[in-house]
Structures are given as C-alpha cells and as structure tokens.
Coordinates of C-alpha atoms in Angstrom, one line a residue:
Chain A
X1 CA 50.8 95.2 111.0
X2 CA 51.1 97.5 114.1
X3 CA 53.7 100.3 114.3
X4 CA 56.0 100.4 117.6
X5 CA 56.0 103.7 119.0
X6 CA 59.1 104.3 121.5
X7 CA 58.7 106.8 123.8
X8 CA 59.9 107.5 127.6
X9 CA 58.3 105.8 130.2
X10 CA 57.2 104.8 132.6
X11 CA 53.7 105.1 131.6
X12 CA 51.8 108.0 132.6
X13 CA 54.5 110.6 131.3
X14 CA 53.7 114.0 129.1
X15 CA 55.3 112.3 126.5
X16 CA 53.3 109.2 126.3
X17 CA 50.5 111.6 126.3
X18 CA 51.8 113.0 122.8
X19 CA 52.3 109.3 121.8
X20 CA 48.5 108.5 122.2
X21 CA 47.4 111.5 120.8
X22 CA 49.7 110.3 117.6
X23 CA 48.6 107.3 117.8
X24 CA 44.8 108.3 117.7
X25 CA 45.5 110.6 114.5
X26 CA 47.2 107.2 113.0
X27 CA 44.1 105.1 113.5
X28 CA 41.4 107.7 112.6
X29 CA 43.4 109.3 109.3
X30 CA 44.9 105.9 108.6
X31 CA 43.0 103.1 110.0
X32 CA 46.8 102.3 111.4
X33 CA 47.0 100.6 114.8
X34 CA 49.8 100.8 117.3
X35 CA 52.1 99.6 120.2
X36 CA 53.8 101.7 122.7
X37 CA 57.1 100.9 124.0
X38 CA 58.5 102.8 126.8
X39 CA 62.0 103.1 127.1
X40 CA 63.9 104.7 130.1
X41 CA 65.8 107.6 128.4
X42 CA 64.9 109.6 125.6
X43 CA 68.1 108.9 124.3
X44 CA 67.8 105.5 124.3
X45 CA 64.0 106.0 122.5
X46 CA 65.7 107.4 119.0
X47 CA 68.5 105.2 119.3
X48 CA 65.6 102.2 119.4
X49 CA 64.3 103.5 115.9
X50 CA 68.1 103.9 114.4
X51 CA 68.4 100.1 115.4
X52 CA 65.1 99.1 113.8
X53 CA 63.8 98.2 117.3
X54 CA 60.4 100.7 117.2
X55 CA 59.1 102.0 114.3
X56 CA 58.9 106.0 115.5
X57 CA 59.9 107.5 118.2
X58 CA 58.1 110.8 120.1
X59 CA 60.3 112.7 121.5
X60 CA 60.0 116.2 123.7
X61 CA 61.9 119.1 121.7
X62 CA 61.0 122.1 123.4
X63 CA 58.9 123.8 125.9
X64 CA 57.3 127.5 126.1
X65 CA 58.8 128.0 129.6
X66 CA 62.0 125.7 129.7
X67 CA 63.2 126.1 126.1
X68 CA 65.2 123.0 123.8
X69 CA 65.4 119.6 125.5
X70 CA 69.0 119.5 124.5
X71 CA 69.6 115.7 124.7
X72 CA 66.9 115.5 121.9
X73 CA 69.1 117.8 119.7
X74 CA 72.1 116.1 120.6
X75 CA 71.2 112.8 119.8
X76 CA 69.4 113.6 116.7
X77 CA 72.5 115.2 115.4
X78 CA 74.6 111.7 116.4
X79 CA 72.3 109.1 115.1
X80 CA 72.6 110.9 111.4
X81 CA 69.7 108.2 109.9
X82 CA 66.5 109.7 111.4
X83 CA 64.3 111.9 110.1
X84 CA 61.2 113.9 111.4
X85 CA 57.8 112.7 110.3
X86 CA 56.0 114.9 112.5
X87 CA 55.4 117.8 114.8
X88 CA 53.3 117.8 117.7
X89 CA 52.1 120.7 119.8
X90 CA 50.6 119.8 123.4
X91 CA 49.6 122.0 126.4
X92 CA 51.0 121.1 129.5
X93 CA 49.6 121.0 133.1
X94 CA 51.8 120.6 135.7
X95 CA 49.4 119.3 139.0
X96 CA 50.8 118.8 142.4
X97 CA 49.8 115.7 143.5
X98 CA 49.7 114.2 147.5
X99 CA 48.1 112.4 150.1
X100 CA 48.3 115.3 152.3
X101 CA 45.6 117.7 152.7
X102 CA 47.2 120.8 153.5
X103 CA 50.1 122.9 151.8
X104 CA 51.6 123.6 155.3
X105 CA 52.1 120.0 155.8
X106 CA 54.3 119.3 152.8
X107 CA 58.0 119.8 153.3
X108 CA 59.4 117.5 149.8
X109 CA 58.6 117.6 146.5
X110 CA 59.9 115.6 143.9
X111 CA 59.4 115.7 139.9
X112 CA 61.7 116.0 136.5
X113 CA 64.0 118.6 136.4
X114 CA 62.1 120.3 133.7
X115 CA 58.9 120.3 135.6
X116 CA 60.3 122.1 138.6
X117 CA 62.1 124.5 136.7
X118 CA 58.5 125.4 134.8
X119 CA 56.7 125.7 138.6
X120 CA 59.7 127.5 139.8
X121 CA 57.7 130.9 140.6
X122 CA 54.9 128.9 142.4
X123 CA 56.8 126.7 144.2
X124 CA 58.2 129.7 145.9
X125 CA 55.3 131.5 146.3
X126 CA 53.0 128.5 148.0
X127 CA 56.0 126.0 149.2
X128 CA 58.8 128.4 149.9
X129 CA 59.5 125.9 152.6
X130 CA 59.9 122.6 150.5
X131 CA 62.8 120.4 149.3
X132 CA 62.8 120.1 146.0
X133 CA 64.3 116.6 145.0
X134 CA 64.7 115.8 140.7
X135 CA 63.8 112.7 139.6
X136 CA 64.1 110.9 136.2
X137 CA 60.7 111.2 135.3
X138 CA 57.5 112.7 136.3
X139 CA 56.3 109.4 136.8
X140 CA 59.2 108.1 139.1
X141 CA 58.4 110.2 142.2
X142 CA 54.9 108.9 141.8
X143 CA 56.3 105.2 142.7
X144 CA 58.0 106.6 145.6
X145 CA 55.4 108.1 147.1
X146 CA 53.0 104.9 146.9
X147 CA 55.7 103.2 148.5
X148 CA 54.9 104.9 152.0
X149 CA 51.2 105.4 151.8
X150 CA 51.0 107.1 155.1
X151 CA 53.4 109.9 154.5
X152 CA 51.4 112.9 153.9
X153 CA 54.8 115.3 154.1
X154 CA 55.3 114.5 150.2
X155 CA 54.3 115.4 147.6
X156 CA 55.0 115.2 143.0
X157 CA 54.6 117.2 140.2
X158 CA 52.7 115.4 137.4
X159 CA 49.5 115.0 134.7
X160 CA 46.4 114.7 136.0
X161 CA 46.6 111.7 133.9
X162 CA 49.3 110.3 135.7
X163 CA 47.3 111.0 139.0
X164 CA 44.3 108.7 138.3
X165 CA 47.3 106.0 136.8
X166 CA 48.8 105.7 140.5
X167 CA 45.9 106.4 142.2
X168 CA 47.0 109.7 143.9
X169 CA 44.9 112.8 144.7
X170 CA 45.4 116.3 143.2
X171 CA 46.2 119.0 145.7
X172 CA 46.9 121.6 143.3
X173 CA 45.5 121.2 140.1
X174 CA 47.8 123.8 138.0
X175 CA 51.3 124.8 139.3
X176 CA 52.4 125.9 136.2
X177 CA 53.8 129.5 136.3
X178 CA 52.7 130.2 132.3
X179 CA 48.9 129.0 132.0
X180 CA 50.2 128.8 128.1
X181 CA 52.8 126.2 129.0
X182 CA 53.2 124.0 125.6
X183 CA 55.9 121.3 124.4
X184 CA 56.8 120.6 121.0
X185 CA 57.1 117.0 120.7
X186 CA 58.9 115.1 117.4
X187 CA 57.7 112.2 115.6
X188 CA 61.2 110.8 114.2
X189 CA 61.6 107.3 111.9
X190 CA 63.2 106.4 108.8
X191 CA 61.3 107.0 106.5
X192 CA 62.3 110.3 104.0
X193 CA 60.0 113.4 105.1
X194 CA 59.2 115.6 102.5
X195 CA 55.9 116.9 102.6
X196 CA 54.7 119.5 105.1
X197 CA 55.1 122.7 105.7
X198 CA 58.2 122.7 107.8
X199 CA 62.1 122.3 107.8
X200 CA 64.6 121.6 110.1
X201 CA 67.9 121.3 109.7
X202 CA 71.0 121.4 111.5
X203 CA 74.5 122.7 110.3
X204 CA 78.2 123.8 111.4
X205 CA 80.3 126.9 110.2
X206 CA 83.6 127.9 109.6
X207 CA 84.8 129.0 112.9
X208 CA 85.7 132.4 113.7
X209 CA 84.6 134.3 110.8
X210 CA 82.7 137.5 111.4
X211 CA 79.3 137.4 109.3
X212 CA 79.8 133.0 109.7
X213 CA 75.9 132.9 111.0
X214 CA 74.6 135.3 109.4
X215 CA 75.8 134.1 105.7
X216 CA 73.4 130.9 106.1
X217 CA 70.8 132.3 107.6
X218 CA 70.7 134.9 104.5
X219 CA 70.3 132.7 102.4
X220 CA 66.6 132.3 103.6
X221 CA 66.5 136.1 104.9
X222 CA 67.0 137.4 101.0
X223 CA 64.3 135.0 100.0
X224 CA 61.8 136.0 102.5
X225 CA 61.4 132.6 104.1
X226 CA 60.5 132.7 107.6
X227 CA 63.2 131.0 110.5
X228 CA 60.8 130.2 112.9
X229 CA 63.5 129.2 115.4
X230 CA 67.6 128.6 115.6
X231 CA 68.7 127.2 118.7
X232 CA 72.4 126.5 119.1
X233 CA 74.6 123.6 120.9
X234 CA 78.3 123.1 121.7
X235 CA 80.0 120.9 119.3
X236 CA 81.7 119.1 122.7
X237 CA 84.7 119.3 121.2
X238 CA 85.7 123.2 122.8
X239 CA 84.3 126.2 124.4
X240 CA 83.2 128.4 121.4
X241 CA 82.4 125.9 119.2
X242 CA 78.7 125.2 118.1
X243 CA 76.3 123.6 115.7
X244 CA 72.9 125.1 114.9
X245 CA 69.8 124.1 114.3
X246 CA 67.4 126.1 112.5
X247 CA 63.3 125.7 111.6
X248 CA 62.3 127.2 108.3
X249 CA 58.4 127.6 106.5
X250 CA 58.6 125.9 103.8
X251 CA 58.2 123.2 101.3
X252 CA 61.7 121.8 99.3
X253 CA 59.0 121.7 96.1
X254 CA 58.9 125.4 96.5
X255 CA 61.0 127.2 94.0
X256 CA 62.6 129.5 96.4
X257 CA 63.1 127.2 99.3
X258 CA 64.9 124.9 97.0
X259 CA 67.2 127.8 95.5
X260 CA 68.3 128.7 99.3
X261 CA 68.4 124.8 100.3
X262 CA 70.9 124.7 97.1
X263 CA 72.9 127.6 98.1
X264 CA 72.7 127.2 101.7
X265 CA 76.4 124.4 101.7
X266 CA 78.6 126.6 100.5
X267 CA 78.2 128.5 103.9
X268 CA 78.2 125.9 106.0
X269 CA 80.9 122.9 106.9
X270 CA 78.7 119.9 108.2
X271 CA 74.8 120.5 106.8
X272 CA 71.7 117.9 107.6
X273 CA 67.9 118.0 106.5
X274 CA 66.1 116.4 109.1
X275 CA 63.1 116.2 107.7
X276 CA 60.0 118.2 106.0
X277 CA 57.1 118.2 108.3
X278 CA 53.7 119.1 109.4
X279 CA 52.4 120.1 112.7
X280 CA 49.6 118.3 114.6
X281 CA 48.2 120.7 117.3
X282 CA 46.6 118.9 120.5
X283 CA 44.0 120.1 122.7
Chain B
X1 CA 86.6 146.5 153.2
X2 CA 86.3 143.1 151.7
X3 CA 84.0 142.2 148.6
X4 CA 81.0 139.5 149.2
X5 CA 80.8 137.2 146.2
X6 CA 77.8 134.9 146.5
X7 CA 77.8 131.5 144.7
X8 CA 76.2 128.3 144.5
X9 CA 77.2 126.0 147.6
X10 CA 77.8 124.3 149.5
X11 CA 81.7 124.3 149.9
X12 CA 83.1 122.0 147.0
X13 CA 80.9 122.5 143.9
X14 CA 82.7 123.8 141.0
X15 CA 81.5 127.6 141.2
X16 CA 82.8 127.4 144.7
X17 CA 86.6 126.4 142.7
X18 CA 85.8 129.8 139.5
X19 CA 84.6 132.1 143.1
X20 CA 88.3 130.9 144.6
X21 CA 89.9 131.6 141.8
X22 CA 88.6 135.2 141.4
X23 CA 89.4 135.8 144.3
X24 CA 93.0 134.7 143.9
X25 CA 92.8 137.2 141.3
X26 CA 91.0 140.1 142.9
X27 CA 93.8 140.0 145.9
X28 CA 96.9 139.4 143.8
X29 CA 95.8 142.4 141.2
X30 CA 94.3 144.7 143.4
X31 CA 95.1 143.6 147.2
X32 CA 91.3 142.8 147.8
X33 CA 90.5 140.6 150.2
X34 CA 86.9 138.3 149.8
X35 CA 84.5 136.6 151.2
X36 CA 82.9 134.2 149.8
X37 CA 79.1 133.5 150.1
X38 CA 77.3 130.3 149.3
X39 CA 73.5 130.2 148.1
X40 CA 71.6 127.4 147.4
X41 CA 70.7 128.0 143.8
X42 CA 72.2 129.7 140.9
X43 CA 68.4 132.2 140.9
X44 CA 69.4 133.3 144.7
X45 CA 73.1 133.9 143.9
X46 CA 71.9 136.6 141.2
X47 CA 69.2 138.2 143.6
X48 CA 71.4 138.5 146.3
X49 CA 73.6 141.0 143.9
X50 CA 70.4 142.8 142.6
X51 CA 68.9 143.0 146.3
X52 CA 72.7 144.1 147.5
X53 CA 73.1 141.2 149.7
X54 CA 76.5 140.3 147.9
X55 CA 78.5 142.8 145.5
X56 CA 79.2 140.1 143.7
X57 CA 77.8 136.7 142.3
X58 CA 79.8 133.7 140.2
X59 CA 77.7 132.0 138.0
X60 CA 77.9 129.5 135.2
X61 CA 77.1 130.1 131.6
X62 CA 77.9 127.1 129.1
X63 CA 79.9 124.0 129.4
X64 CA 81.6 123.2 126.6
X65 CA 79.8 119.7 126.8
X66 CA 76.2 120.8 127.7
X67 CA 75.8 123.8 126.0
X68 CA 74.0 127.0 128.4
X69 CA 72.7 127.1 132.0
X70 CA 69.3 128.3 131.4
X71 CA 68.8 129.8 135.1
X72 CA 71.4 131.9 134.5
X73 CA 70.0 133.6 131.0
X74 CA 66.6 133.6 132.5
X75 CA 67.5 135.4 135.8
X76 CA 69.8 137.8 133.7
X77 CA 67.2 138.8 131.5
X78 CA 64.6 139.4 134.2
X79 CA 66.7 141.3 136.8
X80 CA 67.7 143.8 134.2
X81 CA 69.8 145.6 136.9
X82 CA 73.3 143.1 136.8
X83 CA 76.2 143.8 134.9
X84 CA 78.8 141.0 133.8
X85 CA 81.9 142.5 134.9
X86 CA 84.3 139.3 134.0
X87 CA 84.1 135.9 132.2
X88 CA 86.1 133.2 133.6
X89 CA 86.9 130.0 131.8
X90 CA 87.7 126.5 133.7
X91 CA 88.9 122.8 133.1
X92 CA 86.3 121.1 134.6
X93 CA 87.1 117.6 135.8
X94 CA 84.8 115.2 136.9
X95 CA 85.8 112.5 139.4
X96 CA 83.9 109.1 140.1
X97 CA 84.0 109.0 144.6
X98 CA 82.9 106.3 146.0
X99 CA 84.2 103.7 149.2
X100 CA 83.7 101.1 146.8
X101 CA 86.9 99.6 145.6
X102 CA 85.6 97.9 142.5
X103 CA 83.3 98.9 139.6
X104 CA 81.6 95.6 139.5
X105 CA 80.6 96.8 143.2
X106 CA 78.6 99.9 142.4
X107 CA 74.7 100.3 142.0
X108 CA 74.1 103.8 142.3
X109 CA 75.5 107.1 141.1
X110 CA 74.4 110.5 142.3
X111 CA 75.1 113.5 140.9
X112 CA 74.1 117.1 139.9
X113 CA 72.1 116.5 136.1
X114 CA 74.9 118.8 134.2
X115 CA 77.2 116.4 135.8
X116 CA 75.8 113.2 135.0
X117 CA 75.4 114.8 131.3
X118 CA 79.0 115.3 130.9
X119 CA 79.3 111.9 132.0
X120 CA 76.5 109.6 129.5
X121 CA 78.6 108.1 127.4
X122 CA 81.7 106.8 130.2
X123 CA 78.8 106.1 132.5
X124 CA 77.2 103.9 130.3
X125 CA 80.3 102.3 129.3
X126 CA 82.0 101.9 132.8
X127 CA 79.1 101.3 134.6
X128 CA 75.9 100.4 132.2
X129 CA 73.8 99.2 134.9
X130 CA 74.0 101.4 137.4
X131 CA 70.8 103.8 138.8
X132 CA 72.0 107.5 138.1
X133 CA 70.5 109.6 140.6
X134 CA 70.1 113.8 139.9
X135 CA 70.7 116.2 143.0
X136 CA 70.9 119.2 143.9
X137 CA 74.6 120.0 143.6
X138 CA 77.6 118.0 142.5
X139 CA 78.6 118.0 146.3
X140 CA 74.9 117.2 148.1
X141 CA 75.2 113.9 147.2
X142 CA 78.6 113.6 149.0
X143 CA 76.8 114.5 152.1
X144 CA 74.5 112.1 151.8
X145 CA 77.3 109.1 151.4
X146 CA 78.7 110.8 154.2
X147 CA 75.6 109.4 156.0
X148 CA 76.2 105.9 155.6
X149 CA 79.9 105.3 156.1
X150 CA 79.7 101.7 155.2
X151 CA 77.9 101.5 152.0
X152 CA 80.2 100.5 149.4
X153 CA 77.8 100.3 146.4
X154 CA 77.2 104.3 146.0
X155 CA 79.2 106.5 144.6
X156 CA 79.1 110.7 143.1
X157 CA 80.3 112.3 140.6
X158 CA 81.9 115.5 141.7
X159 CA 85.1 117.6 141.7
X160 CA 88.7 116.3 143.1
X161 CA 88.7 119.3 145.5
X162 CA 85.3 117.8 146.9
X163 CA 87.1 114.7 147.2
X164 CA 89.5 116.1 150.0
X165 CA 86.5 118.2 151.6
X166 CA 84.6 115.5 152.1
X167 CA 87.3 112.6 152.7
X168 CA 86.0 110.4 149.8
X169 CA 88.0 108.6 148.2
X170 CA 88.5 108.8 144.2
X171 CA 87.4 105.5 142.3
X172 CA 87.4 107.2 138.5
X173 CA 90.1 110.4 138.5
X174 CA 88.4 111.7 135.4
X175 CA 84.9 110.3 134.4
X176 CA 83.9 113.1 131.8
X177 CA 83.4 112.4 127.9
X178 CA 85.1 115.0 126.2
X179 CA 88.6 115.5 127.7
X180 CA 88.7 119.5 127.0
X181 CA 85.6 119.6 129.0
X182 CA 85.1 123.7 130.4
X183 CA 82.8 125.8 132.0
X184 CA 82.8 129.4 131.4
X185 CA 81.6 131.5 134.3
X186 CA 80.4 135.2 134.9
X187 CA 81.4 137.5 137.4
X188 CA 78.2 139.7 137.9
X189 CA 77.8 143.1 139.9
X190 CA 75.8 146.3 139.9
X191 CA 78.5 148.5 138.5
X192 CA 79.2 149.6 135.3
X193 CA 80.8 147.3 132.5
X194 CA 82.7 149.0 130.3
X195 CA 86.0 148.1 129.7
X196 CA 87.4 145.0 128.2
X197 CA 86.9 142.9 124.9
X198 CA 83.6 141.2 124.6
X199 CA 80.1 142.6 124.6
X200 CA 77.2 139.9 126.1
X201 CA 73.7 141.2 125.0
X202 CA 70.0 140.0 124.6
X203 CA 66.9 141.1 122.1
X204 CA 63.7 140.6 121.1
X205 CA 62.9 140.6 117.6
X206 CA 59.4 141.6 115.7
X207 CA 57.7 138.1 115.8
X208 CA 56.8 136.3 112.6
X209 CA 58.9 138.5 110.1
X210 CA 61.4 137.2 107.6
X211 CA 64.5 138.3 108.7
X212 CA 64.0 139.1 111.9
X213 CA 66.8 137.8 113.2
X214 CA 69.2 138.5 110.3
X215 CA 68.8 142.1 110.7
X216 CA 70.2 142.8 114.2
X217 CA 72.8 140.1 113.5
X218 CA 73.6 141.6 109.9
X219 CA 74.6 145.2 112.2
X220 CA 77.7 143.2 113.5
X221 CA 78.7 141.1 110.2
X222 CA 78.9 143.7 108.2
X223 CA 81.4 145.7 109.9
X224 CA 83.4 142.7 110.5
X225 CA 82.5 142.5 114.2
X226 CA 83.0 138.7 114.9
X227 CA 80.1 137.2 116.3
X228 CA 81.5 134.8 119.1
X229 CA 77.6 132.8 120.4
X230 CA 74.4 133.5 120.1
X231 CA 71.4 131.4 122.7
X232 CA 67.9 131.9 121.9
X233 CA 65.9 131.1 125.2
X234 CA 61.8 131.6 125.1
X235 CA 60.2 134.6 126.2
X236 CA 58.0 131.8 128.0
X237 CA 55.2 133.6 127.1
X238 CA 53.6 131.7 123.7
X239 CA 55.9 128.5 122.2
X240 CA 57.9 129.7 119.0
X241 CA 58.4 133.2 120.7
X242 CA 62.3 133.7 122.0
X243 CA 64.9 136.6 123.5
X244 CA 68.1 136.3 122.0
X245 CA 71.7 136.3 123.8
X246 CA 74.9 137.3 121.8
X247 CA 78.3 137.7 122.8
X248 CA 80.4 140.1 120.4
X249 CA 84.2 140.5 120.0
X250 CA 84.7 144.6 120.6
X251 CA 84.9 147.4 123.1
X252 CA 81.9 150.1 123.1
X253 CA 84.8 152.8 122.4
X254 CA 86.1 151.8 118.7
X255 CA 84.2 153.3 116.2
X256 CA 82.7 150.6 114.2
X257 CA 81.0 148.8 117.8
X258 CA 79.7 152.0 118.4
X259 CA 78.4 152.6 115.4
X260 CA 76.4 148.9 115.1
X261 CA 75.3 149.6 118.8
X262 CA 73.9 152.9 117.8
X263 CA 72.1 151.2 114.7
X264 CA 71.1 147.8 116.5
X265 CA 67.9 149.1 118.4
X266 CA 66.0 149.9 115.0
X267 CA 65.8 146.2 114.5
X268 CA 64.9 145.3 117.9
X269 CA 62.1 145.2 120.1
X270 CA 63.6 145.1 123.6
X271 CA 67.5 145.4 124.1
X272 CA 70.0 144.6 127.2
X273 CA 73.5 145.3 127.2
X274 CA 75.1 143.3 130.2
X275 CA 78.1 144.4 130.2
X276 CA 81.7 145.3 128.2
X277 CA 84.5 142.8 129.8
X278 CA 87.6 140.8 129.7
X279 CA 88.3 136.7 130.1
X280 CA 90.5 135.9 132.5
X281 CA 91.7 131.9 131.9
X282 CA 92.4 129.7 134.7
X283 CA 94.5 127.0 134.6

C-alpha cells in the first residue's frame, strides 16, 4: 500500500520539495512508497488528511526570514484530530527566473507573497524599478509567463527546480536577502505522535490576568526544559485575545516533562498536544 | 504649520480611513490641521518618518482576525529611531464591489491578501468557485475594474468608503468572518513617547537557555503589571532564533514599571522601548 501525501501544488513548489525529500526518507528507512497529491491551498491540504482523503500532509510552518505561516497554525488549531509526525528543516533559494537577458529590461515580477517579502532588500536594490505582482503560488506566475513566450519584460521568483519544470531560464540564481534562508515544514496525520524529541502544543489563558503567560510557561522554565519557540495568534473572536503555541525539548516518557505536561491545565483554559516529534534536516 | 502623516495609499484603503480619523482628532483636540501623505507600502510609510519626509506615519499592527502585520514589526525593529506616539483601534468592514448583480455571475475576486484572509470562510461559502486574486492594496484592484467598465464577473473586496471613491457599487455590505473584525493602528513619529497607558517593547533573549523568555516576562508578572501581547518575529538571521514584541499595561512614571524597566535589561540581550502612549477608539 502507498501513502498519499497532500501537499500544495502545483507541482514544482518549495513545499513539494519537502514532500519528496519525506518521501525518500519513507522509502529508504521504511521501504514505504508514496503518492503525491497536490491540493490548491494549504488549508485545504490538512483538511484532506482530517477527511481521510491523503494519508499526511506537509505543510510550511515557518521561515528564518518571514516567520509563522499563520494559516498553518490556524488551521491546525480548527481541525483538532491532527497530529505532527514530523519536522522538516529545508534551505530555501529563492532564483529569479526570465526570458529576458538583462535586469534593465524587466519592469514585473510576480511570486508568493512570502517569497517577495524574503527578496524584499534585493528587489530594491537590483529592481527598484519593478512591479511587484503576488501570486498564489511560486509556481503560478511560472504559467503566466509561458503563456506569452516573447515577453522578456517579466519575470518570477522560484526553485531552480521549478525552473527546469517549466522550462524557464535563471537570471538570478539567489535573490534571497538571508543566504541562511530555511522553512520548517510539518508532517501532520492521524496517527498518535509520541516519540521524538519534540513538543508542540497550543493553549488559551484566562484573559486579563497579569502573570497569565508567564504561569504556563513556568511550568517548563522551573523544570529547566527548553521553549524553543512561542508564537501567538488572535483567537478571532476580539482584539486582545490570543492563543499560543509553544515548542518544547522533550520527551512525554521523560519524568519531568510529564510532571509540567500534568501541571501545565490548571494554567491554561483550552490546552492541545499536537504531537511528539523528530526533526529531519535536508540539505 | 500643518503635520505630514504618511500612510499606505492610494486614497480608500483602510489606513487612509485610521490617518482621517487622526486627524479628525489632532484638529478637534489641538486645532492642527493635516495633511495627509500616501506611500505605496507600509516599509516606505515608516522611512519617510525616519528620513523626515513625513512627521508622522499610520500603520497597521494586528487585526483581530489575522493576527500581526509583520512589515510593520520588522521595519520597527530595524529603524530603531520611531516612537509609537498613539494606538488606534477600528471596525473594519469588508464589502464585496462588483457591477455584477448576481453571485452566480462572479468568477473572480481581487483583493489585498489580509483582506481575502478575513474573508476564507464567507468566500468559500458565498462564492466557492471563484479565482481569489492578491493585490497590492485593498483599493488597487478597484482601479483595475475601473478599466473595464463592462465586465460583470469581477468583483473586490474593499472598504464602503472605497465604494463611493471609486463609484462601485456594493454586491456583499459585509463579507468578513468574524463580525467584531478590528484593526489596531500606530501613530509613529520621531518624538518622544512618554505619556499615556501602554508600553510597546521588543528583546532579544540569550539563545538556547531554559527560561529565556520567562525571565524578562517574569519582571512584569510579578509586580502585577498585566501583560496585554506578546509577537515573537525571527531575527532572520538562523531559523529558531527570534526578537520579541510586548505591549504592557503602565506608565514609565509609577513606581513598580519603573522598577521592572530598570531590572528588564539584565535578562536581555538587545532592548527597544517604542514608546509610552494612549488608545484612542474609533467608532
């Protein structure tokens, strides 16, 4: 039997990068084989696993430049069932691609939100000129630009991957403005995940009550176990209002990390485990 | 002399509506007259204060829906010059314009992506087929309708006031999720912020230690100093390393927020105060 894999297409996306890279590590450490099934929101990619539609999903979580992909948060939170199987840690390249020749000549460039914002700095400095138009994907603009083969005015950020995928030639291999730029992807299913190294979790407080952060995150603090990251979100119901989701080191097993994951609801209103993971670093 | 307050344009986006309504309140407390200043992104607003272009700048923080506006952290922390002089709080209401008469008739939706966020779930259950198209602005895809008179199968999502500026007419009065749906704004200068009733700042922390976070937070909790948000955004410099942003509820002058002020920088690595202020609510 073959897993399904959702992730967000169309093909040639960073994402479905981090899906064949999981995807090899499934077939070399478990002789598993896969499918990939792209799906046009990430949204709609963990909602395909909570409906028993794909197996796993990958999904972006956060990048070194841009920070949380918060629709990933947010829907993670929603859909309640899933829990993280995996982490995955890729670098990101970021290559202007075109079928013009010369910097001067290009005057639009098109790419994922996220991608522009993490070229903002050298978009200014070599295309101060340029409109900059967002697209769904990294992979959209790519269409549009082979619909008009002759137009050497525009030009996409994308993989180099994605280049050789749509036959398009690389004018600037790197536009990045951190040569470290990284994502954190997810590997989410059903399953229970309880072995790794890893927690996340994601939990409400009382409202207004000095000390109403800081009494959760204590709770690890006094133990000596590490938060490797808190990011917060709006609850959507009001201004003022958030949830929090917070990464610890650690093992439930561990007699200390299950002492503060026992303690840990009587400071918080709404508390969820998403899962006890490992990490898979890419090169 | 009147005050320059730069925002993001053009005429009709919602900053334009917080800049009018500062202001409103700028010439009914104080007699000042404005003028107001549009930019073409939320970065330039910001450097147009720091370079003294503008003495002022509106920008927007966190929508009650979609959590932070990144570009406005980011630019914050790296000017290190501007100083939040107010916060403003708006109802934001987002309208479906189109010249169509008739859902069924629609194809394609344009809008800004913070927009279209605050929108997902009506979007998809109004109008599940539709292509959702990211721009620029909430208004710079009115312009573009504006181009094509005739076309009754696009519409935008944008403010009711852009509806009258740009003679569209309103197919959806209110198209956003969450009904209390706000956006909290800053008014940013070079002077001095001192009085009022919040405190926004932002840290680093010692990487990799237990409780590096709890400490500077634990300064504020335990003298009862309500902690009102806290937004961790990446130093963009490694993945997993992040700058803190925390509003507190207290003036500089009582005793206590002095006191946790004077003790915070021991448990920091680099600290920004932006700014002492007051919330002015806008109907």
């Amino acid at each position: 039997m073959r897993f399904s894999i959702a992730h967000l297409g169309p093909t040639g996306t960073h994402t479905e990068t981090a899906t064949l890279a999981y995807t090899q590590w499934l077939k070399e450490t478990q002789g598993q084989d896969s499918l990939l099934c792209p799906y046009p929101s990430i949204a709609q990619t963990l909602q395909a696993v909570a409906k028993q539609e794909a197996d796993f999903a990958v999904v972006p979580v956060e990048n070194s430049t841009e920070g949380s992909v918060t629709i990933t948060l947010d829907t993670l939170w929603e859909l309640e069932t899933l829990q993280i199987q995996k982490a995955l840690v890729l670098p990101i390249t970021h290559s202007l691609l075109s079928r013009g020749t010369k910097l001067e000549e290009i005057k639009t460039v098109y790419s994922h939100p996220q991608a522009l914002a993490q070229c903002q700095k050298a978009l200014q400095k070599f295309l101060p000129q340029v409109q900059l138009i967002p697209t769904s994907s990294t992979v959209e603009a790519l269409r549009d630009l082979n619909q008009d083969p002759e137009n050497k005015t525009v030009g996409a950020i994308a993989s180099s991957r994605a280049s050789q995928l749509y036959n398009l030639p690389i004018l600037i291999p790197s536009l990045n403005d951190y040569p470290d730029n990284c994502t954190r992807f997810w590997v989410v299913g059903l399953d229970a995940a309880t072995n790794g190294k890893y927690i996340s979790l994601g939990f409400t407080t009382p409202a207004n009550q000095p000390g109403a952060l800081v009494r959760p995150l204590s709770v690890f603090a006094q133990r000596e176990i590490n938060l490797t990251r808190i990011e917060s979100r709006p609850t959507k119901r009001s201004l003022g209002e958030y949830l929090f989701f917070i990464d610890i080191e650690g093992n439930a097993t561990q007699t200390d990390v299950h002492a503060a994951l026992e303690d840990l609801p009587q400071y918080t209103e709404v508390l969820k485990i998403f899962g006890n993971y490992d990490v898979l670093t890419v090169d």
